[in-house]
Short mmCIF file of C-alpha atoms in Angstrom, two decimals:
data_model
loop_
_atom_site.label_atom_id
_atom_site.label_comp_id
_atom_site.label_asym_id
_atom_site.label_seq_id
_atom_site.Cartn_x
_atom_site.Cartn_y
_atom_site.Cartn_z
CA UNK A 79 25.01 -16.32 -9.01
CA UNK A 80 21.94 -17.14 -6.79
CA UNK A 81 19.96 -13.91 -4.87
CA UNK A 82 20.92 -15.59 -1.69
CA UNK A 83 24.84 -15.08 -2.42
CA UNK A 84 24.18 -11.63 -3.83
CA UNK A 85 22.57 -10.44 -0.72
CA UNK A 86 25.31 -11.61 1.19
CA UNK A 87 28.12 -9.52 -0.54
CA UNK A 88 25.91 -6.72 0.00
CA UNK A 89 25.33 -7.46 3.58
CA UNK A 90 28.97 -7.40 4.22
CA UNK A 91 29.81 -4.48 2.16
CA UNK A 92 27.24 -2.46 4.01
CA UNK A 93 28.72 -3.65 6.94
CA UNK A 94 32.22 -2.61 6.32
CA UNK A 95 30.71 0.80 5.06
CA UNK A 96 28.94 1.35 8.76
CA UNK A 97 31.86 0.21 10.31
CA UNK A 98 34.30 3.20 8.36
CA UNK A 99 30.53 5.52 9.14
CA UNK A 100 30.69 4.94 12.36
CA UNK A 101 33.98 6.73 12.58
CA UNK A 102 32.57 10.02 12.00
CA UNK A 103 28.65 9.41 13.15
CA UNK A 104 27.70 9.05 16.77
CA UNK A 105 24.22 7.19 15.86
CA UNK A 106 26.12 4.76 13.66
CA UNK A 107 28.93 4.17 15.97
CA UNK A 108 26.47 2.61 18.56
CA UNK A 109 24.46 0.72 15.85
CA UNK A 110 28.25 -0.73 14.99
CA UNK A 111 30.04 -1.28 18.54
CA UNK A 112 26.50 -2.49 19.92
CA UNK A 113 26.72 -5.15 17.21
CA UNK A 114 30.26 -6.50 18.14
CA UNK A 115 29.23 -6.64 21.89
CA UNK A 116 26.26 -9.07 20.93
CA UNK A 117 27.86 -12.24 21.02
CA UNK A 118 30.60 -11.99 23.85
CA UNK A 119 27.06 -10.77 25.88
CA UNK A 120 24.89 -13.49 24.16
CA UNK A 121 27.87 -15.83 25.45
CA UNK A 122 28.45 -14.60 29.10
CA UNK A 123 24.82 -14.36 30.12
CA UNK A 124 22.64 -16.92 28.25
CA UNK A 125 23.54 -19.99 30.01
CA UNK A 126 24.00 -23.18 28.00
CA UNK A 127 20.89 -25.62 27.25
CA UNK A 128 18.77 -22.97 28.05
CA UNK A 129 15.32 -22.81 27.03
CA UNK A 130 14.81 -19.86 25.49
CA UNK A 131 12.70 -17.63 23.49
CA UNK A 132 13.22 -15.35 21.05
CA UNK A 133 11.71 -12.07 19.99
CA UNK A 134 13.27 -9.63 17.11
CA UNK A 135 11.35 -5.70 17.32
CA UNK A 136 13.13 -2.71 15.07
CA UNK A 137 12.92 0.06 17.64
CA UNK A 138 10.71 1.31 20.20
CA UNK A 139 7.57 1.43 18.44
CA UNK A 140 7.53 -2.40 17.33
CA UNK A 141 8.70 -2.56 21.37
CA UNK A 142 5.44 -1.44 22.57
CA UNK A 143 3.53 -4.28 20.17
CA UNK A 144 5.87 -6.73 21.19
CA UNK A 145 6.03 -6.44 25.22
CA UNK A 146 1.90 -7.81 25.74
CA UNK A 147 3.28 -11.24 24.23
CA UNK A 148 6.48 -10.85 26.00
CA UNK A 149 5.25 -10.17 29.52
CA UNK A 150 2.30 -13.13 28.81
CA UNK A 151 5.30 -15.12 27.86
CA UNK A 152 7.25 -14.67 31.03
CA UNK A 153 3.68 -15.40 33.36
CA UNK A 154 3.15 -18.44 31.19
CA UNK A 155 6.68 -19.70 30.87
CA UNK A 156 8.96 -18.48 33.51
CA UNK A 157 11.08 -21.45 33.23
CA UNK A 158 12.04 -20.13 30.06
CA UNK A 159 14.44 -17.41 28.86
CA UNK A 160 13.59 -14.60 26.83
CA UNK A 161 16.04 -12.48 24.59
CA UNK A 162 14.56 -9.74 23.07
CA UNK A 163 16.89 -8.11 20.17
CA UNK A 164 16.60 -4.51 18.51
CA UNK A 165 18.03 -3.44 15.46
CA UNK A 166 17.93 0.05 16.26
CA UNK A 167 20.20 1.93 18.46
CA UNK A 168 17.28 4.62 19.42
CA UNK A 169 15.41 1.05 20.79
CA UNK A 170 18.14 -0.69 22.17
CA UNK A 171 19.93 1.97 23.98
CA UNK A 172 16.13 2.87 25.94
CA UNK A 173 15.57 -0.68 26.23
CA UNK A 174 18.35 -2.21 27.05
CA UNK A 175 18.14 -2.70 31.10
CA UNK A 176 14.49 -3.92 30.48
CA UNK A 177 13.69 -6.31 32.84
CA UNK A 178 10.74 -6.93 30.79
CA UNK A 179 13.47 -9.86 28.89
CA UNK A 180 16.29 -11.90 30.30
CA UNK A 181 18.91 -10.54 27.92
CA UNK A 182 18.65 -7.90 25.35
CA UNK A 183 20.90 -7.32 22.32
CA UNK A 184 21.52 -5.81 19.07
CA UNK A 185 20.91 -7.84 16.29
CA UNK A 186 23.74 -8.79 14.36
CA UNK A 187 24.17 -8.11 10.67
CA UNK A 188 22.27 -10.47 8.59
CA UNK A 189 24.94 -12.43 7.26
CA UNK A 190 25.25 -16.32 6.74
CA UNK A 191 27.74 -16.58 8.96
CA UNK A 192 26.32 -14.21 12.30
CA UNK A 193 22.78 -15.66 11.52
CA UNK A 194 23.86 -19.02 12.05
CA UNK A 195 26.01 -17.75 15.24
CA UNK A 196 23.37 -16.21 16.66
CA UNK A 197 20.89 -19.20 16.58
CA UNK A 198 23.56 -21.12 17.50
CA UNK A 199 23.93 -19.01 20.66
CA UNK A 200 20.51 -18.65 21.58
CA UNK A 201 19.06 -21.76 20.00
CA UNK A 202 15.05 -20.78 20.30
CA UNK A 203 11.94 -22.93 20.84
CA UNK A 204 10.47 -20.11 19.12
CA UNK A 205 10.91 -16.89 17.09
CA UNK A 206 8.72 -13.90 17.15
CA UNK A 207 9.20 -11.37 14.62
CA UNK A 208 7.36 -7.82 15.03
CA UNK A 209 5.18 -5.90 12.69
CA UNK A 210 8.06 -5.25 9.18
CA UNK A 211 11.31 -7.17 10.54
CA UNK A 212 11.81 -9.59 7.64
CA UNK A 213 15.89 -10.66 7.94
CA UNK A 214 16.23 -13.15 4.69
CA UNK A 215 19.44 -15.08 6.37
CA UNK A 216 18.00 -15.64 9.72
CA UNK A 217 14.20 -16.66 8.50
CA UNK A 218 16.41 -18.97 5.97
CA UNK A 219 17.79 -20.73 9.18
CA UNK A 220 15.05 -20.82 11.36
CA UNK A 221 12.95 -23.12 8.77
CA UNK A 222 16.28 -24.82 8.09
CA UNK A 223 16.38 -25.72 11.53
CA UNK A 224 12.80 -26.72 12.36
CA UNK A 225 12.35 -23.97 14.61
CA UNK A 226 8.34 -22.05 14.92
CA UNK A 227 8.70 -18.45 13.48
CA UNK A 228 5.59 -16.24 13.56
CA UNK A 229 5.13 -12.61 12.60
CA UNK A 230 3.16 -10.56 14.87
CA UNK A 231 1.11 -6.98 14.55
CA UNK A 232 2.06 -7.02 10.74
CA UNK A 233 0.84 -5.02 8.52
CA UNK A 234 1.25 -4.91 4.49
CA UNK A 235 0.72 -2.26 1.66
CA UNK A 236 0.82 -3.24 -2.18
CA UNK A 237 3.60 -0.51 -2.72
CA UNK A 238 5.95 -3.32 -0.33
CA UNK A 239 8.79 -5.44 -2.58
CA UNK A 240 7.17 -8.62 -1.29
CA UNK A 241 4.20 -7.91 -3.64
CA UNK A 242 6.17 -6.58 -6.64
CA UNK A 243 7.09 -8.59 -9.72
CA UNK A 244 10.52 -7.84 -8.68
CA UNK A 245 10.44 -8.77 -5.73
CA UNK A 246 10.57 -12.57 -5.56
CA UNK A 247 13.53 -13.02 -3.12
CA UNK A 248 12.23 -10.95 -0.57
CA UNK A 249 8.66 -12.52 -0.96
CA UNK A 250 11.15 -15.87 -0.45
CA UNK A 251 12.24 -14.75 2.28
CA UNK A 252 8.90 -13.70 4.27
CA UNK A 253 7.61 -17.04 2.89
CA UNK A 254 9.60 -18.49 6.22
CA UNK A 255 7.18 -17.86 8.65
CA UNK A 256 4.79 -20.43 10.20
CA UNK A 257 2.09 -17.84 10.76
CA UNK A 258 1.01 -14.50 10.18
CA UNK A 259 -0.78 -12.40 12.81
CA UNK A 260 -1.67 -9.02 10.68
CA UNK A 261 -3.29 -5.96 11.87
CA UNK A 262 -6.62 -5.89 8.93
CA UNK A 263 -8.15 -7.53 6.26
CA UNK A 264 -6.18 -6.11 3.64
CA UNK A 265 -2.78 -7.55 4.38
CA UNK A 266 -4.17 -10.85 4.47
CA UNK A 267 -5.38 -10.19 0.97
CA UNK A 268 -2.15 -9.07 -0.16
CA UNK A 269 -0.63 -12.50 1.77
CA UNK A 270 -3.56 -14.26 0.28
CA UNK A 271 -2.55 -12.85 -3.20
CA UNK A 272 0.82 -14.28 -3.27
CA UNK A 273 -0.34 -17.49 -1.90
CA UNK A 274 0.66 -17.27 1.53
CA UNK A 275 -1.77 -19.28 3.80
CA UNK A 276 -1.77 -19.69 7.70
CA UNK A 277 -3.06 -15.80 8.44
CA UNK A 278 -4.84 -14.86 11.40
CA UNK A 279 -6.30 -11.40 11.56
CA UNK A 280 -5.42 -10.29 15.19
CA UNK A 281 -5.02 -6.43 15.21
CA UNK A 282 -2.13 -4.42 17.09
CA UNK A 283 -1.09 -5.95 19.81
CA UNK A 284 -0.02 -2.41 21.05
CA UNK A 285 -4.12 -2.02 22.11
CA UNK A 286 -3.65 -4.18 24.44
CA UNK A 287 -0.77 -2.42 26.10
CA UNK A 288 -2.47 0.89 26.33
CA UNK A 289 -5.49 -0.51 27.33
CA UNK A 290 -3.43 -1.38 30.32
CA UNK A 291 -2.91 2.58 31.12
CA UNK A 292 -6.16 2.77 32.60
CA UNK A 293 -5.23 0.74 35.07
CA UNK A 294 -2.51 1.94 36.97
CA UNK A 295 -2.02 5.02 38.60
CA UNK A 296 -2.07 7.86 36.48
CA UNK A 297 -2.48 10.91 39.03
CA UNK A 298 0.48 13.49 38.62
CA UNK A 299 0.30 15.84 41.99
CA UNK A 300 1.47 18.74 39.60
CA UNK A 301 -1.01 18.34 37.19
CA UNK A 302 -3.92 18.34 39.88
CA UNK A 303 -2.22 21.79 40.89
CA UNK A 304 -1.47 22.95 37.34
CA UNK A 305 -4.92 22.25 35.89
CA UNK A 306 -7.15 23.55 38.75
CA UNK A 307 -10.48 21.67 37.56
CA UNK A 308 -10.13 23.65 34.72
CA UNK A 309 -10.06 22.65 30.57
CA UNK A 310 -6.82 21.52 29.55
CA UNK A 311 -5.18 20.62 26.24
CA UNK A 312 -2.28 19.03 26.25
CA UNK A 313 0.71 18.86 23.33
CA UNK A 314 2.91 16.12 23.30
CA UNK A 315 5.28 14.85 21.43
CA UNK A 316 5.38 17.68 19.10
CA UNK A 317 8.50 19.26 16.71
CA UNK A 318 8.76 22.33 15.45
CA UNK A 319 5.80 22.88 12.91
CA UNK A 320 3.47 21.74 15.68
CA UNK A 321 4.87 24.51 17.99
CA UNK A 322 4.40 27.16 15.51
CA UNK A 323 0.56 26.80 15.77
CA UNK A 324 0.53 25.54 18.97
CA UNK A 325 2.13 28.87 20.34
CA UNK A 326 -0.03 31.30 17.63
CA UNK A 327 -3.20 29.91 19.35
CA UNK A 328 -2.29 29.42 22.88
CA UNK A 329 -0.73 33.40 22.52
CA UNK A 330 -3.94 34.93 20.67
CA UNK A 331 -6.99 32.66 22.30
CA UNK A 332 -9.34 34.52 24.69
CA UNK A 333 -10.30 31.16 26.00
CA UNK A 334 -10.08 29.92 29.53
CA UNK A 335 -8.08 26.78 29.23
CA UNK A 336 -4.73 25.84 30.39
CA UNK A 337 -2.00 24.48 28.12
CA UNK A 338 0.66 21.65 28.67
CA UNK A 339 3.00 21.11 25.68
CA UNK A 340 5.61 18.16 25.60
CA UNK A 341 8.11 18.44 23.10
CA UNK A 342 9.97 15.78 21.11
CA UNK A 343 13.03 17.76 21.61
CA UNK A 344 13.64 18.91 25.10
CA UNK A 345 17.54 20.23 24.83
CA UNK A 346 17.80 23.74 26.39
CA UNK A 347 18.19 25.61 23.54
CA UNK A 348 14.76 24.47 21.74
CA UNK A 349 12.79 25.08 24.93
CA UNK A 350 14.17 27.97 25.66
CA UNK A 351 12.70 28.84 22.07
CA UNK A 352 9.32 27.80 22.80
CA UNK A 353 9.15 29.75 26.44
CA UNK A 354 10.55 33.31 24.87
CA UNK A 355 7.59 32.67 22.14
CA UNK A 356 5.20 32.13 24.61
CA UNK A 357 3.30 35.48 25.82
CA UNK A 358 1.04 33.90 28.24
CA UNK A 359 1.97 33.08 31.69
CA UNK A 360 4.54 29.92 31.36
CA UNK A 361 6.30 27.95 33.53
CA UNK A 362 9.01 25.06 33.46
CA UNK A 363 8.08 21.45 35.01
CA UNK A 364 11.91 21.58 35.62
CA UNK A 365 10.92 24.62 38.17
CA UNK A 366 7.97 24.00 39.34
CA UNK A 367 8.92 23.18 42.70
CA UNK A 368 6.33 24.63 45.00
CA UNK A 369 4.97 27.69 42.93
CA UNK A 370 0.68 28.13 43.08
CA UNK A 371 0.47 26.67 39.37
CA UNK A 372 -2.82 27.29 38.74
CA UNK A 373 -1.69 31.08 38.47
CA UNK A 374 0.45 30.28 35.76
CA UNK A 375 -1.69 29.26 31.86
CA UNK A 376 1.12 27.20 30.17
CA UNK A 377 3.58 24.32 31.35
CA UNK A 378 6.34 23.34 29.47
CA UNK A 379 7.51 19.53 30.12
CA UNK A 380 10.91 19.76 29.86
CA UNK A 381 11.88 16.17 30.57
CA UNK A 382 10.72 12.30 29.48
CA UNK A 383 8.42 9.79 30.46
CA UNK A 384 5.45 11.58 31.93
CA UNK A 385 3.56 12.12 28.64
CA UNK A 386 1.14 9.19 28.90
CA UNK A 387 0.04 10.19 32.74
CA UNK A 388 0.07 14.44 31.53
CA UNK A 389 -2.24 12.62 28.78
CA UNK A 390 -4.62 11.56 31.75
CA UNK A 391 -5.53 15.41 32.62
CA UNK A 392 -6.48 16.38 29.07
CA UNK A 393 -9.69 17.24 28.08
CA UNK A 394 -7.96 17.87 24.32
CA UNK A 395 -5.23 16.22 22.96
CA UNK A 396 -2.40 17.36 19.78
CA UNK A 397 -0.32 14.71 19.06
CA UNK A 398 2.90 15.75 17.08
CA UNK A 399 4.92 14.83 14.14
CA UNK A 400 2.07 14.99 11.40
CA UNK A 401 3.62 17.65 9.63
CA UNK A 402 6.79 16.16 8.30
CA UNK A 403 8.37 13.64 10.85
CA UNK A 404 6.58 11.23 11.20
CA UNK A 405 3.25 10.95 13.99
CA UNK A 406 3.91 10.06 17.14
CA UNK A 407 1.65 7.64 19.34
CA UNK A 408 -2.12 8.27 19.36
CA UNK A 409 -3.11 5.72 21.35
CA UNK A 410 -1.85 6.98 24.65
CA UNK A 411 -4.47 9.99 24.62
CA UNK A 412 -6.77 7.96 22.72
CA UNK A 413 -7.21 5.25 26.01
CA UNK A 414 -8.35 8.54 28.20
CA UNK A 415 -11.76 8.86 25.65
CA UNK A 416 -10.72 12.97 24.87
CA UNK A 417 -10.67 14.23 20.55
CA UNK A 418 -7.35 14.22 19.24
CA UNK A 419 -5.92 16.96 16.60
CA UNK A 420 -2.59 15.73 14.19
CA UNK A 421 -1.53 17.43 11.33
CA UNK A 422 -2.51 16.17 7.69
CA UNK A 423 0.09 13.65 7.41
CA UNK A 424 -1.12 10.67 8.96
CA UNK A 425 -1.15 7.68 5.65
CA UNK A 426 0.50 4.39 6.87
CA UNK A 427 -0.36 5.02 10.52
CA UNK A 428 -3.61 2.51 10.56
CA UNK A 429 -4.83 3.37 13.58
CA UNK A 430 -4.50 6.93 13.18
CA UNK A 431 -6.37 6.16 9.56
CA UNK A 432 -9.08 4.51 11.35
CA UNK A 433 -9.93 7.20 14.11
CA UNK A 434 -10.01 9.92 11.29
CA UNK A 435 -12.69 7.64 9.41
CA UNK A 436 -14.37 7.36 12.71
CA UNK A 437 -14.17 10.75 13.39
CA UNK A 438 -12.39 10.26 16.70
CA UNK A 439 -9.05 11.93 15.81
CA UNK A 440 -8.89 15.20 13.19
CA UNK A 441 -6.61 16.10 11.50
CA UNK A 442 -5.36 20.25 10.65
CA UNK A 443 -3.41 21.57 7.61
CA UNK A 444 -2.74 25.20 8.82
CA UNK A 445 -3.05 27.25 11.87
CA UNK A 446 -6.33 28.60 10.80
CA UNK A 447 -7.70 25.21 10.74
CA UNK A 448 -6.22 24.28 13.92
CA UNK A 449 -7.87 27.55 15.86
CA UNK A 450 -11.05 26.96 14.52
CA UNK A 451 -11.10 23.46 15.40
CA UNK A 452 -9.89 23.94 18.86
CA UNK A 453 -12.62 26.79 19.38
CA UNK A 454 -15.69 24.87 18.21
CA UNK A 455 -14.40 21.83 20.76
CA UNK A 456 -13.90 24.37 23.58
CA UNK A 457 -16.78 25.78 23.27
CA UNK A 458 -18.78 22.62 22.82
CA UNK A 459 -18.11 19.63 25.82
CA UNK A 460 -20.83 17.70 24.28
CA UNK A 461 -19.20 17.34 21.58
CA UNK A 462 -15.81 16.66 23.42
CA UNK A 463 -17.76 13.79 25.13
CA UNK A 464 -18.51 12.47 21.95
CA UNK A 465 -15.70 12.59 19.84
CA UNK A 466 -13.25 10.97 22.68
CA UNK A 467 -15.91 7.81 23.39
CA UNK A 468 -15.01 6.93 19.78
CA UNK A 469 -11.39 6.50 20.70
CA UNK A 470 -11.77 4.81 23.43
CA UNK A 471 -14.71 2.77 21.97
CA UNK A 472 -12.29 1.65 19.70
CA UNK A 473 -9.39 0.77 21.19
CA UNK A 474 -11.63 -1.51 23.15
CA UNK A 475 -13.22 -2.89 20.29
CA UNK A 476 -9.46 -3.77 19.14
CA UNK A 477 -8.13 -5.63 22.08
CA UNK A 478 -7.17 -9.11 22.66
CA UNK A 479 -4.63 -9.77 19.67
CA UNK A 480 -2.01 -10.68 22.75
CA UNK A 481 -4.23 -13.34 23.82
CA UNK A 482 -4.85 -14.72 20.35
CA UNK A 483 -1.45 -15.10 19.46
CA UNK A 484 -1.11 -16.67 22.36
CA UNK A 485 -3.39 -19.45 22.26
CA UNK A 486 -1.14 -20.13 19.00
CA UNK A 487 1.67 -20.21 20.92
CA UNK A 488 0.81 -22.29 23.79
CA UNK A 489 -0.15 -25.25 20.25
CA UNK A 490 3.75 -25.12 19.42
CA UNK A 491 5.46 -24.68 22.65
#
């Protein structure tokens, strides 16, 4: 019995499991219905002998790396269509009206049978797979068909399959691809070391999207009232171990500095946990209205999709999740040039593993840490200046991987 075959028994076992899952699991549910709607949608709005290209992300981080090539690919080729495909419902169901792509979709379940479907349906010029996505059935009949695959913003650790003695079918698999655009030197050793050729080292293509930031309009007419020319630190993104040093220093500090915090979770309950902690003066950006905010020392963002611009105003920046959950984007503060704190767990997150080598991001393990850290910067703005001109020095230091994968691009197409 050949890997291959054995993969696809599994596939479709796991895909009856979801299926019975999704019975009792929200989440799951929309992972399994939004599968079954791909094709009738991949029918009714991809017209026939379209030209078309494809790109595959995860979710909404590989998203973000993905969209620089996608929106170069719509300016250079806007005869074409793109179809951008998630495999996760918390990217899909953000995503999905995006007009960034002509049609997005869930990706179907890896099987023999929807692989071939699906390329069937949408019949590339070329696929684009972001930063991990490896799908053995479909990379099996992309090459089978002739059809340019590249990987983009990936980036490889020797604890992957692909570089385990075990792990020869996957390494098969990611063996598929007509080029590799990685993120450092390292992963094109570890490519190098299984004999993969045809790397390019481009970096994240993500730099190049928030390098963009700085030029739009990022002025928030609350904030300009909220901050009041004075120092501001701003929280976003942050869970519950965040808050619990977040709110110890903002509650204790004697410093003159207004706070902004932007939690991950924003249901009523959790803020209304973090505004009865709160002893300073606090206010809601969901009442705001047209109270004198500069009276006021902390403001709670209780809604999405302001975070990057909030970012703008911050002369300090905490970005959340490095406690347990995972951390959350540091680029977005990192564009602005302002120090950025995390919590120890950072490993995996290269750019965040970069900046603390640099010395541009720094990382806490307790709340003493955290309020001596944030003390020394408050009390020092030189050394604020300092420490935020090495994020922003690097991110543009890192730019242009877009445009390099695109001059590859524009050789196949």
């Amino acid at each position: 019995m050949s890997l291959r075959f054995l993969y696809n028994i599994l596939i479709n076992i796991a895909w009856l499991g979801l299926k019975v899952i999704a019975l009792f699991n929200a989440k799951i549910k929309l992972f399994v219905q939004g599968r079954q709607k791909a094709f009738p949608l991949l029918k009714e709005q991809l017209p026939l002998n379209s030209k078309t290209v494809w790109m595959h992300v995860a979710s909404l981080g590989e998203f973000e790396q993905g969209l620089p090539i996608l929106e170069r690919l719509r300016s250079k080729y806007p005869e074409h269509k793109l179809v951008l495909s998630f495999f996760s419902p918390s990217g899909y169901e953000v995503k999905k009206n995006s007009s960034v792509a002509d049609l997005v979709v869930y990706l179907p379940m890896d099987s023999n049978y929807k692989a071939k479907r699906f390329l069937n349906l949408v019949n590339p010029e070329l696929a684009i797979f972001v930063k991990y996505e490896v799908w053995p059935n479909y990379l099996y009949h992309l090459k089978k068909r002739g059809i340019p695959t590249i990987l983009v913003s990936a980036i490889f650790s020797s604890r992957q399959i692909y570089f385990k003695p075990y792990g020869g079918f996957m390494r098969k698999s990611l063996g598929k691809f007509d080029h590799y655009f990685v993120q450092d030197e390292n992963s094109k050793k570890l490519l190098e070391s299984i004999r993969f050729t045809n790397i390019s080292i481009s970096g994240d293509t993500r730099l190049d999207r928030v390098s963009k930031i700085l030029e739009r309009n990022n002025q928030l007419e609350f904030m300009d009232r909220f901050k009041n020319n004075q120092l501001c630190m701003v929280a976003g993104s942050t869970w519950l171990e965040d808050e619990e040093i977040l709110i110890n220093y903002i509650n204790n500090s004697k410093e003159k500095v207004k706070f902004v915090i932007a939690p991950h979770e924003i249901k009523p309950a959790h803020i209304e946990k973090i505004t009865s902690a709160l002893q300073k003066r606090t206010v809601l950006y969901s009442t705001i209205g047209n109270q004198n905010l500069k009276e006021f020392d902390v403001l709670v963002v209780d809604t999405i999709g302001l975070l990057t611009k909030i970012y703008s105003y911050a002369n300090i920046a905490y970005v959340g999740g490095g406690f347990a959950t995972g951390l959350h984007n540091t680029m977005e503060p990192a564009v602005f040039g302002i120090p950025i704190i995390i919590g120890p767990q950072f490993e995996g997150f290269k750019e965040a593993e970069d900046l603390v080598n640099e010395g541009g991001i720094l990382p806490i393990s307790s709340k003493d840490s955290f309020d001596n850290l944030v003390d020394d910067l408050l009390n020092n703005p030189i050394s604020i200046k300092n420490i935020g001109a090495i994020n922003s020095n690097y991110i543009n230091s890192n730019r242009g991987a877009a445009d390099l994968i695109m001059k590859h691009i524009s050789k196949i197409m």
